[in-house]
Amino acid sequence: MKTVVARAGQEGPLLTVEGLAIAHGAVPITTPLDIVVERGDAIAIVGESGSGKSLMARAIAGLLPPGIVATGAVTLDGIPLMRLAEREFRKIRGSRVSMLMQNPFTMLNPLMRSGDHVDEMLRDRPEFVSRAARAQEVKRRLAEVGIVDEDVARRMPFQLSGGMCQRVALAAALARDPDLLIADEPSTALDATTQAEIIKLLRRVQRERHMSLILITHNLRLAFSTCRRIYVLYAGSMLEVGDAATVERRPFHPYTLGLLRSEPPVDVRMPRLVPIRGSVPRAADVADSCGFADRCDWVTNVCRTGKPSLAARDANRFTACIRQEEIQGELDALRMAAHSFAPITPRREATTGALVRVDALVKTFLGRRSRPICAINGVSLHIMPGESVGLVGESGSGKTTLARCLVGLETPTAGDILIDGIAATDFAAMTKADRGRIRRAIQMIFQDPYSTLNPRHSVGQALGEALGASAGATSPATPERIASLLADVGLPAAYATRRPESLSGGERQRIAIARALAVKPAILVCDEPVSALDVSVQAQVLNLFRRLQAEHALSYLFITHDLAVVRQIAERIYVLYLGEIVEEGPTESVISNPRHPYTRRLVESIPRSLIQRAP
Amino acid sequence: MLGAAPSTGSTAITDRPGGGSSLVVFVMRRLAVTIPLLLMISFGVFALVHIAPGDPASSLLGARASDPATLAVVRARYHLDDPFLVQYGKWLSQVIRGDLGVSIQGNRAVTSTIADRLGVTIILSLMSTTLVLGIGILLGAVAAFRCGTRLDRAIVIFGVFGISSPAFVTGIFLLYVFGVLLHWFPVFGPGEGILDRAWHLTLPAFALATSVMAIVIKITRAAMIEELARDYVTFARARGLSSRRIFFAYVLRNSLIPVVTAAGLIVVGIVAGAIYVEVTFSLPGLGALTIDAIQKRDIPTIQGTTLLFSAFVVLVNLAVDVIYTLVDPRIRFGRVES
């Protein structure tokens, strides 16, 4: 490509960001941040929700939402971007800097054919004035992102899968050959296997074009496996900067270490995950201290006496931890320890006396023009009392439908469900007493805790209501019982007066779990219960699930697309693919020895860190 | 309408196998529903004669002297001695052949009376529809782009005032200010020739437009604010597309979908409002004719105008449905449930 030569001829880094501070009115969202992106380099900005990573990406591209302002300097190839007028900036976007966003389904214009998104980018170029030349170029561009089916260009975005939309969007973003691509969580909304394909594609394109890449992600493993340099952002401050391999091997900041440790490993079952306590603060609340101070095990007064700035500690490495030098030994020891835990082998082989038994379950929905769509097709499974079973599958595999059938939200078309010895296939056909018993025996935890909590009810009201529905409840729920439920999920009794909107995501999910526990269920059906949570909080909730299982002899049906999560929680797993169970067995052997091609693809799609790949 | 399907520009689906034919099927299905609807309306309109108090023959005679001989002529002419359904059948076949009977006043054919008056109403409705859509969408867009500013609030307030005062009140106000005080526009009459007529109809068209414009302003404004915050608009900006391209191909086009949905309502509102406005401005249009006919109990004329208005409403809705599917391809593939 001719542009490659031009780029190589330039000296200095492609992009420098100096003192970029973002604020919403008077409320700071980030402290001044610095970033350097070399030509042809890939960097990752890693952060949890609320870290300001997406706004940082948008600030670089000059696309901040109204009301949010940025100060500082962003220089691209000598051009001061922040001083450009919108009219000038528009010429930079697309041709020098381009951006890819998170949700593939909302990124394309729903009224425009997918090919036209690439086509419209080419119209201004003299060599593509003719329609035929453009069509030829669109075809070539789509081929670059792996779309060879020419029909795709003519289809509307809603007729394409998420992965396809993301590919089309990538082709559109690259159509004017930018020097820098900012990809904001480009794979998060996709299925595990599609995620891996999109990331692979992104890396290939980046290398082939010798383009610079800023990958914004919450996924450390993904960042390490994709990018050369890592920027760790937390509550609006940069906590650590360094090359991927060294940061992963030897993190210099307690937060980075915490993230690495709380990320559930896929290859071993840890006796207990190591979460970071508490939750992510708002940047404005930690303006005068280390943002991580409240959650840090090494915190001293010095951490709270002012905002520590990034300081160089090593060649190419920066950390914002003032105590790094004195605590590095402990950090290193913990980092090593994280890998030496022995796996726990699951117990149990018996199949008689199952708590839940599902036999040849079929559920079909009527689609357009009454065409039946088979969501689950002949699924059989069983769950023993006190056993934790994982159900793994991608979106559209029927896993949520199965869960809804179990708790009686859907009535199966055929097959049998037996819960606690009671036939629970059709809830409407059961006696009132049986229905009550089943409803109490089986409870459901949903992915988004916020939408399952009534925003007008306080936590106490929500729990009291659930307690009132438990077996033999005669008197209204007492504050003591509510407090003991809260204690069960690790929350103080004072939370009873709070409302859902004042809680963090992890706390909301705890409340949802407490509400399910109120009726003393035998089994919880958990539909992606941790996938909406930040990594550092995910580990807390997973630990809670494990503790509750032991304390209450609970069974779980744990539905997830995340093999690492299921590895930590489930003793046995079922793999659901296109409505059928394609593989089942003890978690250990299914993940380390997948037999079905789909399971194999699923296992391969997990981003491996460099250390695990090359020990 | 069917022929128009394959020529809707580069973005609509046209050459996809099944795309065109599914549109044809869609229009056919809509037409199949429209025909029985029109029949039901015609039946109701016909039944007017018999619902009206008194003997149908004397109703049809109106104010004229009703000696037995005349009554007999009327009974024979309108087949009043046949059974009801036979009468309807005969009347319908006349209507389909373009014969709406004879007006009681002046003894003229209803069709020719309507034809005389149709021009004014059509021009008036077209002018105000253009004004409503043109100015309404423009104001809505301005309000959306300047959301939260004084200009935005002023536009919304203007819309609320417009919809709160009936068209004839706005009409009188406009007449007084621009006709009587400023002498910019004539105060009555339809005018001669195209330019003169447009000049005469400007005030009535504005009066009519103001009363419905609020709907368009509000829908456009809300839709555009929503569109401006969409991911695909941000993504389009991130790719450096020109602001013209983003406005027309992304923001405007997508926010027009709800406007099109409401277009049927708007056009019907305009035509209904035209009745009052024509009277306010003494315009010899269909609305004035209808009011006049009602006051004089001129049943054949009432039947004719009612039938025309109803058929118009039904056809406008059919057209809106077709336009809707052309603008939003998702409808054709049954992907929009909400």
PDB file of C-alpha atoms in Angstrom, chain B residues 49-295:
ATOM      1  CA  VAL B  49     -81.401   8.863   3.118  1.00  0.00           C
ATOM      2  CA  HIS B  50     -83.290   6.300   5.135  1.00  0.00           C
ATOM      3  CA  ILE B  51     -81.829   7.263   8.507  1.00  0.00           C
ATOM      4  CA  ALA B  52     -82.831  10.899   8.012  1.00  0.00           C
ATOM      5  CA  PRO B  53     -86.147  11.591   9.712  1.00  0.00           C
ATOM      6  CA  GLY B  54     -89.260  11.503   7.555  1.00  0.00           C
ATOM      7  CA  ASP B  55     -90.108   9.865   4.266  1.00  0.00           C
ATOM      8  CA  PRO B  56     -87.043   9.354   2.026  1.00  0.00           C
ATOM      9  CA  ALA B  57     -88.929  10.732  -0.937  1.00  0.00           C
ATOM     10  CA  SER B  58     -89.686  14.015   0.778  1.00  0.00           C
ATOM     11  CA  SER B  59     -86.115  14.123   2.127  1.00  0.00           C
ATOM     12  CA  LEU B  60     -84.860  13.834  -1.413  1.00  0.00           C
ATOM     13  CA  LEU B  61     -87.282  16.543  -2.522  1.00  0.00           C
ATOM     14  CA  GLY B  62     -85.994  18.882   0.102  1.00  0.00           C
ATOM     15  CA  ALA B  63     -87.682  22.261   0.204  1.00  0.00           C
ATOM     16  CA  ARG B  64     -89.497  21.797  -3.104  1.00  0.00           C
ATOM     17  CA  ALA B  65     -93.278  21.464  -3.251  1.00  0.00           C
ATOM     18  CA  SER B  66     -94.257  17.879  -2.574  1.00  0.00           C
ATOM     19  CA  ASP B  67     -97.367  17.208  -4.616  1.00  0.00           C
ATOM     20  CA  PRO B  68     -98.171  13.521  -5.251  1.00  0.00           C
ATOM     21  CA  ALA B  69     -97.006  13.688  -8.852  1.00  0.00           C
ATOM     22  CA  THR B  70     -93.569  14.992  -7.969  1.00  0.00           C
ATOM     23  CA  LEU B  71     -93.285  12.444  -5.174  1.00  0.00           C
ATOM     24  CA  ALA B  72     -94.101   9.638  -7.595  1.00  0.00           C
ATOM     25  CA  VAL B  73     -91.409  10.888  -9.991  1.00  0.00           C
ATOM     26  CA  VAL B  74     -88.872  10.943  -7.157  1.00  0.00           C
ATOM     27  CA  ARG B  75     -89.887   7.478  -5.969  1.00  0.00           C
ATOM     28  CA  ALA B  76     -89.426   6.109  -9.478  1.00  0.00           C
ATOM     29  CA  ARG B  77     -86.158   7.951 -10.079  1.00  0.00           C
ATOM     30  CA  TYR B  78     -84.575   6.672  -6.849  1.00  0.00           C
ATOM     31  CA  HIS B  79     -86.229   3.224  -7.027  1.00  0.00           C
ATOM     32  CA  LEU B  80     -87.744   3.859  -3.615  1.00  0.00           C
ATOM     33  CA  ASP B  81     -90.355   1.163  -4.093  1.00  0.00           C
ATOM     34  CA  ASP B  82     -87.747  -1.594  -4.483  1.00  0.00           C
ATOM     35  CA  PRO B  83     -86.464  -3.533  -1.457  1.00  0.00           C
ATOM     36  CA  PHE B  84     -83.692  -1.690   0.449  1.00  0.00           C
ATOM     37  CA  LEU B  85     -80.781  -3.863  -0.735  1.00  0.00           C
ATOM     38  CA  VAL B  86     -81.913  -3.668  -4.343  1.00  0.00           C
ATOM     39  CA  GLN B  87     -82.043   0.107  -4.026  1.00  0.00           C
ATOM     40  CA  TYR B  88     -78.505   0.071  -2.671  1.00  0.00           C
ATOM     41  CA  GLY B  89     -77.319  -2.143  -5.504  1.00  0.00           C
ATOM     42  CA  LYS B  90     -78.807   0.127  -8.141  1.00  0.00           C
ATOM     43  CA  TRP B  91     -77.430   3.237  -6.429  1.00  0.00           C
ATOM     44  CA  LEU B  92     -73.978   1.677  -6.101  1.00  0.00           C
ATOM     45  CA  SER B  93     -73.833   0.724  -9.758  1.00  0.00           C
ATOM     46  CA  GLN B  94     -74.721   4.336 -10.605  1.00  0.00           C
ATOM     47  CA  VAL B  95     -72.051   5.634  -8.276  1.00  0.00           C
ATOM     48  CA  ILE B  96     -69.435   3.346  -9.796  1.00  0.00           C
ATOM     49  CA  ARG B  97     -70.405   4.682 -13.223  1.00  0.00           C
ATOM     50  CA  GLY B  98     -69.819   8.192 -11.865  1.00  0.00           C
ATOM     51  CA  ASP B  99     -73.420   9.247 -11.283  1.00  0.00           C
ATOM     52  CA  LEU B 100     -74.013  10.615  -7.786  1.00  0.00           C
ATOM     53  CA  GLY B 101     -77.555  11.759  -8.471  1.00  0.00           C
ATOM     54  CA  VAL B 102     -78.975  15.240  -8.829  1.00  0.00           C
ATOM     55  CA  SER B 103     -78.576  18.024  -6.321  1.00  0.00           C
ATOM     56  CA  ILE B 104     -81.756  19.368  -4.833  1.00  0.00           C
ATOM     57  CA  GLN B 105     -80.653  22.960  -5.278  1.00  0.00           C
ATOM     58  CA  GLY B 106     -80.322  24.062  -8.840  1.00  0.00           C
ATOM     59  CA  ASN B 107     -81.158  20.574 -10.144  1.00  0.00           C
ATOM     60  CA  ARG B 108     -77.554  20.004 -11.237  1.00  0.00           C
ATOM     61  CA  ALA B 109     -75.730  16.688 -11.243  1.00  0.00           C
ATOM     62  CA  VAL B 110     -73.878  16.284  -7.911  1.00  0.00           C
ATOM     63  CA  THR B 111     -70.719  15.245  -9.758  1.00  0.00           C
ATOM     64  CA  SER B 112     -70.538  18.488 -11.669  1.00  0.00           C
ATOM     65  CA  THR B 113     -71.171  20.558  -8.530  1.00  0.00           C
ATOM     66  CA  ILE B 114     -68.351  18.678  -6.816  1.00  0.00           C
ATOM     67  CA  ALA B 115     -66.111  19.057  -9.838  1.00  0.00           C
ATOM     68  CA  ASP B 116     -66.635  22.829  -9.723  1.00  0.00           C
ATOM     69  CA  ARG B 117     -65.658  23.038  -6.088  1.00  0.00           C
ATOM     70  CA  LEU B 118     -62.946  20.371  -5.982  1.00  0.00           C
ATOM     71  CA  GLY B 119     -60.166  22.574  -7.357  1.00  0.00           C
ATOM     72  CA  VAL B 120     -60.136  25.028  -4.470  1.00  0.00           C
ATOM     73  CA  THR B 121     -60.126  22.308  -1.824  1.00  0.00           C
ATOM     74  CA  ILE B 122     -57.395  20.323  -3.534  1.00  0.00           C
ATOM     75  CA  ILE B 123     -55.128  23.339  -3.879  1.00  0.00           C
ATOM     76  CA  LEU B 124     -55.877  24.432  -0.330  1.00  0.00           C
ATOM     77  CA  SER B 125     -55.155  20.980   1.107  1.00  0.00           C
ATOM     78  CA  LEU B 126     -52.022  20.541  -0.992  1.00  0.00           C
ATOM     79  CA  MET B 127     -50.710  23.941   0.016  1.00  0.00           C
ATOM     80  CA  SER B 128     -51.296  23.372   3.685  1.00  0.00           C
ATOM     81  CA  THR B 129     -49.952  19.800   3.571  1.00  0.00           C
ATOM     82  CA  THR B 130     -46.793  21.180   1.999  1.00  0.00           C
ATOM     83  CA  LEU B 131     -46.632  23.884   4.638  1.00  0.00           C
ATOM     84  CA  VAL B 132     -47.253  21.451   7.486  1.00  0.00           C
ATOM     85  CA  LEU B 133     -44.640  18.966   6.333  1.00  0.00           C
ATOM     86  CA  GLY B 134     -42.139  21.542   5.091  1.00  0.00           C
ATOM     87  CA  ILE B 135     -42.281  24.012   7.949  1.00  0.00           C
ATOM     88  CA  GLY B 136     -43.191  21.404  10.564  1.00  0.00           C
ATOM     89  CA  ILE B 137     -40.227  19.158   9.775  1.00  0.00           C
ATOM     90  CA  LEU B 138     -37.935  22.185   9.453  1.00  0.00           C
ATOM     91  CA  LEU B 139     -39.022  23.611  12.813  1.00  0.00           C
ATOM     92  CA  GLY B 140     -38.868  20.166  14.406  1.00  0.00           C
ATOM     93  CA  ALA B 141     -35.331  19.703  13.098  1.00  0.00           C
ATOM     94  CA  VAL B 142     -34.233  23.146  14.286  1.00  0.00           C
ATOM     95  CA  ALA B 143     -35.732  22.454  17.711  1.00  0.00           C
ATOM     96  CA  ALA B 144     -33.943  19.091  17.883  1.00  0.00           C
ATOM     97  CA  PHE B 145     -30.558  20.514  16.889  1.00  0.00           C
ATOM     98  CA  ARG B 146     -30.997  23.415  19.317  1.00  0.00           C
ATOM     99  CA  CYS B 147     -32.543  21.185  21.972  1.00  0.00           C
ATOM    100  CA  GLY B 148     -32.845  22.876  25.360  1.00  0.00           C
ATOM    101  CA  THR B 149     -32.288  26.408  24.041  1.00  0.00           C
ATOM    102  CA  ARG B 150     -34.803  29.271  23.974  1.00  0.00           C
ATOM    103  CA  LEU B 151     -35.340  28.728  20.250  1.00  0.00           C
ATOM    104  CA  ASP B 152     -36.346  25.128  20.953  1.00  0.00           C
ATOM    105  CA  ARG B 153     -38.827  26.228  23.589  1.00  0.00           C
ATOM    106  CA  ALA B 154     -40.231  28.996  21.375  1.00  0.00           C
ATOM    107  CA  ILE B 155     -40.884  26.495  18.585  1.00  0.00           C
ATOM    108  CA  VAL B 156     -42.617  24.060  20.895  1.00  0.00           C
ATOM    109  CA  ILE B 157     -44.753  26.867  22.362  1.00  0.00           C
ATOM    110  CA  PHE B 158     -45.706  27.998  18.863  1.00  0.00           C
ATOM    111  CA  GLY B 159     -46.802  24.455  18.073  1.00  0.00           C
ATOM    112  CA  VAL B 160     -48.892  24.211  21.212  1.00  0.00           C
ATOM    113  CA  PHE B 161     -50.588  27.534  20.440  1.00  0.00           C
ATOM    114  CA  GLY B 162     -51.331  26.343  16.934  1.00  0.00           C
ATOM    115  CA  ILE B 163     -52.906  23.086  17.971  1.00  0.00           C
ATOM    116  CA  SER B 164     -54.846  24.712  20.816  1.00  0.00           C
ATOM    117  CA  SER B 165     -56.675  27.221  18.688  1.00  0.00           C
ATOM    118  CA  PRO B 166     -59.048  25.816  16.062  1.00  0.00           C
ATOM    119  CA  ALA B 167     -58.306  26.536  12.412  1.00  0.00           C
ATOM    120  CA  PHE B 168     -61.166  29.037  12.070  1.00  0.00           C
ATOM    121  CA  VAL B 169     -59.928  31.073  15.047  1.00  0.00           C
ATOM    122  CA  THR B 170     -56.398  31.147  13.667  1.00  0.00           C
ATOM    123  CA  GLY B 171     -57.965  32.005  10.319  1.00  0.00           C
ATOM    124  CA  ILE B 172     -59.831  35.019  11.703  1.00  0.00           C
ATOM    125  CA  PHE B 173     -56.675  36.160  13.495  1.00  0.00           C
ATOM    126  CA  LEU B 174     -54.599  35.875  10.313  1.00  0.00           C
ATOM    127  CA  LEU B 175     -57.335  37.586   8.302  1.00  0.00           C
ATOM    128  CA  TYR B 176     -57.382  40.492  10.707  1.00  0.00           C
ATOM    129  CA  VAL B 177     -53.621  40.953  10.903  1.00  0.00           C
ATOM    130  CA  PHE B 178     -52.503  40.248   7.334  1.00  0.00           C
ATOM    131  CA  GLY B 179     -55.723  41.070   5.482  1.00  0.00           C
ATOM    132  CA  VAL B 180     -57.362  43.915   7.342  1.00  0.00           C
ATOM    133  CA  LEU B 181     -54.457  45.635   9.107  1.00  0.00           C
ATOM    134  CA  LEU B 182     -51.574  45.025   6.744  1.00  0.00           C
ATOM    135  CA  HIS B 183     -53.474  44.495   3.458  1.00  0.00           C
ATOM    136  CA  TRP B 184     -50.878  41.911   2.383  1.00  0.00           C
ATOM    137  CA  PHE B 185     -53.415  39.303   1.403  1.00  0.00           C
ATOM    138  CA  PRO B 186     -57.006  39.386   0.116  1.00  0.00           C
ATOM    139  CA  VAL B 187     -59.647  38.759   2.730  1.00  0.00           C
ATOM    140  CA  PHE B 188     -61.951  36.532   0.723  1.00  0.00           C
ATOM    141  CA  GLY B 189     -62.549  34.711  -2.545  1.00  0.00           C
ATOM    142  CA  PRO B 190     -60.591  32.047  -4.382  1.00  0.00           C
ATOM    143  CA  GLY B 191     -58.913  34.251  -6.991  1.00  0.00           C
ATOM    144  CA  GLU B 192     -58.460  33.721 -10.724  1.00  0.00           C
ATOM    145  CA  GLY B 193     -55.542  31.948 -12.366  1.00  0.00           C
ATOM    146  CA  ILE B 194     -52.874  29.958 -10.620  1.00  0.00           C
ATOM    147  CA  LEU B 195     -50.762  32.732  -9.052  1.00  0.00           C
ATOM    148  CA  ASP B 196     -53.742  34.787  -7.963  1.00  0.00           C
ATOM    149  CA  ARG B 197     -55.359  31.686  -6.516  1.00  0.00           C
ATOM    150  CA  ALA B 198     -52.220  30.766  -4.592  1.00  0.00           C
ATOM    151  CA  TRP B 199     -52.127  34.349  -3.285  1.00  0.00           C
ATOM    152  CA  HIS B 200     -55.745  34.103  -2.199  1.00  0.00           C
ATOM    153  CA  LEU B 201     -55.241  30.712  -0.588  1.00  0.00           C
ATOM    154  CA  THR B 202     -52.047  31.558   1.327  1.00  0.00           C
ATOM    155  CA  LEU B 203     -53.774  32.765   4.493  1.00  0.00           C
ATOM    156  CA  PRO B 204     -56.305  29.896   4.621  1.00  0.00           C
ATOM    157  CA  ALA B 205     -53.523  27.403   3.997  1.00  0.00           C
ATOM    158  CA  PHE B 206     -51.484  28.889   6.830  1.00  0.00           C
ATOM    159  CA  ALA B 207     -54.480  28.855   9.165  1.00  0.00           C
ATOM    160  CA  LEU B 208     -55.076  25.220   8.325  1.00  0.00           C
ATOM    161  CA  ALA B 209     -51.398  24.285   8.592  1.00  0.00           C
ATOM    162  CA  THR B 210     -50.911  25.948  11.976  1.00  0.00           C
ATOM    163  CA  SER B 211     -53.613  23.826  13.535  1.00  0.00           C
ATOM    164  CA  VAL B 212     -51.902  20.537  12.692  1.00  0.00           C
ATOM    165  CA  MET B 213     -48.280  21.590  12.564  1.00  0.00           C
ATOM    166  CA  ALA B 214     -47.685  20.905  16.264  1.00  0.00           C
ATOM    167  CA  ILE B 215     -48.040  17.160  15.630  1.00  0.00           C
ATOM    168  CA  VAL B 216     -45.330  17.234  12.976  1.00  0.00           C
ATOM    169  CA  ILE B 217     -43.056  19.490  15.028  1.00  0.00           C
ATOM    170  CA  LYS B 218     -43.337  17.333  18.114  1.00  0.00           C
ATOM    171  CA  ILE B 219     -42.869  14.020  16.332  1.00  0.00           C
ATOM    172  CA  THR B 220     -39.953  15.298  14.246  1.00  0.00           C
ATOM    173  CA  ARG B 221     -38.286  16.897  17.237  1.00  0.00           C
ATOM    174  CA  ALA B 222     -38.577  13.819  19.456  1.00  0.00           C
ATOM    175  CA  ALA B 223     -37.476  11.474  16.666  1.00  0.00           C
ATOM    176  CA  MET B 224     -34.494  13.617  15.719  1.00  0.00           C
ATOM    177  CA  ILE B 225     -33.269  14.025  19.287  1.00  0.00           C
ATOM    178  CA  GLU B 226     -33.399  10.247  19.546  1.00  0.00           C
ATOM    179  CA  GLU B 227     -31.654   9.752  16.197  1.00  0.00           C
ATOM    180  CA  LEU B 228     -28.877  12.239  17.005  1.00  0.00           C
ATOM    181  CA  ALA B 229     -27.925  10.158  20.046  1.00  0.00           C
ATOM    182  CA  ARG B 230     -27.913   6.862  18.146  1.00  0.00           C
ATOM    183  CA  ASP B 231     -24.778   4.784  17.848  1.00  0.00           C
ATOM    184  CA  TYR B 232     -24.960   4.761  14.071  1.00  0.00           C
ATOM    185  CA  VAL B 233     -24.969   8.557  13.938  1.00  0.00           C
ATOM    186  CA  THR B 234     -21.886   8.682  16.180  1.00  0.00           C
ATOM    187  CA  PHE B 235     -20.300   5.954  14.063  1.00  0.00           C
ATOM    188  CA  ALA B 236     -21.082   7.937  10.904  1.00  0.00           C
ATOM    189  CA  ARG B 237     -19.400  10.978  12.457  1.00  0.00           C
ATOM    190  CA  ALA B 238     -16.449   8.847  13.548  1.00  0.00           C
ATOM    191  CA  ARG B 239     -15.999   7.858   9.912  1.00  0.00           C
ATOM    192  CA  GLY B 240     -15.830  11.500   8.871  1.00  0.00           C
ATOM    193  CA  LEU B 241     -18.967  11.593   6.737  1.00  0.00           C
ATOM    194  CA  SER B 242     -20.081  15.095   5.767  1.00  0.00           C
ATOM    195  CA  SER B 243     -22.697  16.711   7.955  1.00  0.00           C
ATOM    196  CA  ARG B 244     -24.994  16.891   4.923  1.00  0.00           C
ATOM    197  CA  ARG B 245     -24.726  13.164   4.361  1.00  0.00           C
ATOM    198  CA  ILE B 246     -25.317  12.458   8.056  1.00  0.00           C
ATOM    199  CA  PHE B 247     -28.312  14.769   8.175  1.00  0.00           C
ATOM    200  CA  PHE B 248     -30.075  13.452   5.094  1.00  0.00           C
ATOM    201  CA  ALA B 249     -29.118   9.769   4.978  1.00  0.00           C
ATOM    202  CA  TYR B 250     -29.087   9.142   8.713  1.00  0.00           C
ATOM    203  CA  VAL B 251     -30.921  11.645  10.915  1.00  0.00           C
ATOM    204  CA  LEU B 252     -33.650  12.951   8.608  1.00  0.00           C
ATOM    205  CA  ARG B 253     -34.481   9.713   6.869  1.00  0.00           C
ATOM    206  CA  ASN B 254     -34.691   7.705  10.079  1.00  0.00           C
ATOM    207  CA  SER B 255     -36.710  10.299  11.947  1.00  0.00           C
ATOM    208  CA  LEU B 256     -39.177  10.611   9.080  1.00  0.00           C
ATOM    209  CA  ILE B 257     -40.520   7.129   9.807  1.00  0.00           C
ATOM    210  CA  PRO B 258     -42.707   8.249  12.716  1.00  0.00           C
ATOM    211  CA  VAL B 259     -43.710  11.346  10.722  1.00  0.00           C
ATOM    212  CA  VAL B 260     -44.865   9.141   7.857  1.00  0.00           C
ATOM    213  CA  THR B 261     -46.815   7.045  10.330  1.00  0.00           C
ATOM    214  CA  ALA B 262     -48.643  10.153  11.451  1.00  0.00           C
ATOM    215  CA  ALA B 263     -48.991  11.526   7.908  1.00  0.00           C
ATOM    216  CA  GLY B 264     -52.355   9.822   7.403  1.00  0.00           C
ATOM    217  CA  LEU B 265     -53.660  11.489  10.520  1.00  0.00           C
ATOM    218  CA  ILE B 266     -52.233  14.833   9.425  1.00  0.00           C
ATOM    219  CA  VAL B 267     -53.691  14.781   5.898  1.00  0.00           C
ATOM    220  CA  VAL B 268     -57.082  13.741   7.196  1.00  0.00           C
ATOM    221  CA  GLY B 269     -56.902  16.481   9.829  1.00  0.00           C
ATOM    222  CA  ILE B 270     -56.128  19.029   7.144  1.00  0.00           C
ATOM    223  CA  VAL B 271     -59.013  17.979   4.932  1.00  0.00           C
ATOM    224  CA  ALA B 272     -61.400  18.017   7.871  1.00  0.00           C
ATOM    225  CA  GLY B 273     -60.086  21.433   8.937  1.00  0.00           C
ATOM    226  CA  ALA B 274     -60.543  22.706   5.377  1.00  0.00           C
ATOM    227  CA  ILE B 275     -64.312  22.590   5.923  1.00  0.00           C
ATOM    228  CA  TYR B 276     -64.131  25.309   8.598  1.00  0.00           C
ATOM    229  CA  VAL B 277     -61.438  27.334   6.930  1.00  0.00           C
ATOM    230  CA  GLU B 278     -63.314  27.500   3.625  1.00  0.00           C
ATOM    231  CA  VAL B 279     -66.301  28.913   5.457  1.00  0.00           C
ATOM    232  CA  THR B 280     -64.119  31.402   7.402  1.00  0.00           C
ATOM    233  CA  PHE B 281     -62.485  32.692   4.231  1.00  0.00           C
ATOM    234  CA  SER B 282     -65.636  32.371   2.058  1.00  0.00           C
ATOM    235  CA  LEU B 283     -63.938  30.015  -0.330  1.00  0.00           C
ATOM    236  CA  PRO B 284     -66.139  28.055  -2.728  1.00  0.00           C
ATOM    237  CA  GLY B 285     -64.603  24.669  -1.895  1.00  0.00           C
ATOM    238  CA  LEU B 286     -65.940  21.237  -1.057  1.00  0.00           C
ATOM    239  CA  GLY B 287     -66.077  22.038   2.656  1.00  0.00           C
ATOM    240  CA  ALA B 288     -68.265  25.065   2.093  1.00  0.00           C
ATOM    241  CA  LEU B 289     -70.395  22.942  -0.249  1.00  0.00           C
ATOM    242  CA  THR B 290     -70.840  20.279   2.425  1.00  0.00           C
ATOM    243  CA  ILE B 291     -71.842  22.775   5.105  1.00  0.00           C
ATOM    244  CA  ASP B 292     -74.232  24.408   2.673  1.00  0.00           C
ATOM    245  CA  ALA B 293     -75.715  21.045   1.700  1.00  0.00           C
ATOM    246  CA  ILE B 294     -76.206  20.062   5.320  1.00  0.00           C
ATOM    247  CA  GLN B 295     -77.979  23.321   6.089  1.00  0.00           C
TER     248      GLN B 295
END
